[in-house]
């Protein structure tokens, strides 16, 4: 079984922080690239950030660059998304996934994903 399980979502005020975790089972995160995606109500799912299997390369959507940080702990087989200075437009369901890296663009949720997690809700509101 190859599974990804997100946790850490919740309600946070604008300017606040959340740390999401993606716990992986059935494979090692040091063997595959992992991406975070999000989907706001009524909007298309979009790539947020990726980290390469070796952790040497990260990529971010323009909308989150400088505020979000993707990282991983190979020993814990877990990938993280640290979200700081959060904005209402960060609201949505956040999902992690095993991805194929394009090299230029963030992965497409339609074409570049091998396995999805179930998602965790993030709400940024006063």
XYZ file of C-alpha atoms in Angstrom:
126
model
C 0.000 0.000 0.000
C 1.239 3.446 -0.944
C -0.562 6.093 1.050
C -0.221 9.736 1.977
C -2.034 11.253 4.931
C -2.252 15.003 5.493
C -2.720 16.620 8.869
C -2.335 20.003 10.524
C -5.103 21.934 8.847
C -7.477 24.170 10.725
C -8.689 27.705 11.226
C -6.142 30.496 11.416
C -6.350 34.287 11.344
C -4.794 36.315 8.542
C -1.118 36.733 9.281
C -1.016 33.519 11.260
C 0.801 30.274 10.602
C 0.052 26.607 10.108
C 2.289 23.626 9.550
C 0.907 20.815 7.437
C 2.307 17.305 7.526
C 2.171 14.611 4.884
C 2.888 11.236 6.446
C 3.873 8.661 3.858
C 3.593 4.894 4.043
C 4.441 2.195 1.533
C 7.354 4.078 -0.008
C 10.163 6.409 1.012
C 10.068 10.144 0.436
C 13.767 10.021 -0.380
C 12.837 8.083 -3.533
C 10.083 10.287 -4.952
C 9.266 13.933 -5.443
C 6.362 15.217 -3.366
C 4.069 18.121 -4.099
C 1.499 20.112 -2.191
C -1.676 21.214 -3.953
C -4.695 23.178 -2.867
C -8.231 23.644 -4.043
C -10.427 26.528 -3.013
C -14.212 26.186 -3.213
C -15.342 26.511 -6.811
C -11.791 26.788 -8.133
C -9.394 24.496 -9.939
C -6.857 22.489 -8.013
C -3.433 24.100 -8.239
C 0.120 23.226 -7.391
C 1.560 25.026 -4.380
C 5.057 23.624 -3.824
C 7.265 20.660 -4.652
C 10.370 19.088 -3.213
C 12.661 16.712 -5.055
C 13.466 13.251 -3.772
C 16.883 14.370 -2.550
C 15.478 17.563 -1.099
C 17.911 19.721 -3.032
C 15.298 21.358 -5.240
C 12.108 23.134 -4.237
C 9.605 25.085 -6.271
C 6.759 27.359 -5.254
C 3.749 28.993 -6.777
C 4.204 32.734 -7.153
C 1.316 33.318 -4.794
C 3.052 31.590 -1.869
C 6.734 32.172 -2.520
C 8.396 33.781 0.473
C 5.565 32.759 2.791
C 5.443 28.962 2.471
C 8.298 26.507 2.914
C 8.279 22.866 1.881
C 10.617 20.473 3.648
C 10.904 16.842 4.596
C 12.286 14.504 7.203
C 13.432 11.303 5.553
C 13.767 9.500 8.890
C 10.113 10.207 9.654
C 9.060 9.695 6.032
C 7.132 12.940 6.275
C 6.886 16.046 4.115
C 5.908 19.387 5.622
C 4.448 22.631 4.409
C 5.130 25.548 6.728
C 2.686 28.341 5.958
C 3.413 31.789 7.370
C 1.817 35.196 6.887
C -1.310 33.476 5.742
C -3.928 35.230 3.639
C -7.641 34.581 3.155
C -6.887 33.438 -0.386
C -4.843 30.591 1.094
C -8.113 28.992 2.176
C -8.825 25.596 0.676
C -8.282 21.883 0.890
C -4.581 21.072 0.870
C -3.410 17.770 -0.555
C -0.019 16.168 -0.872
C 0.891 13.845 -3.695
C 3.663 11.898 -5.348
C 4.453 13.922 -8.445
C 6.363 13.943 -11.677
C 8.556 17.021 -11.858
C 8.346 19.104 -15.010
C 11.570 20.993 -14.395
C 9.991 24.327 -15.266
C 6.407 24.433 -14.063
C 4.669 23.169 -10.991
C 3.086 19.761 -11.553
C -0.328 19.595 -13.114
C -2.911 17.976 -10.856
C -4.342 16.335 -13.977
C -1.194 14.896 -15.545
C 1.707 14.874 -13.091
C 0.345 13.095 -10.034
C 0.837 9.416 -9.212
C -0.803 9.199 -5.786
C -3.003 11.609 -3.824
C -3.577 12.055 -0.152
C -7.087 12.756 1.117
C -6.583 16.410 1.955
C -6.835 18.649 4.988
C -8.941 21.787 5.273
C -7.234 25.127 5.803
C -9.332 28.188 6.538
C -7.861 31.666 6.905
C -10.426 34.019 8.369
C -10.892 36.679 11.021
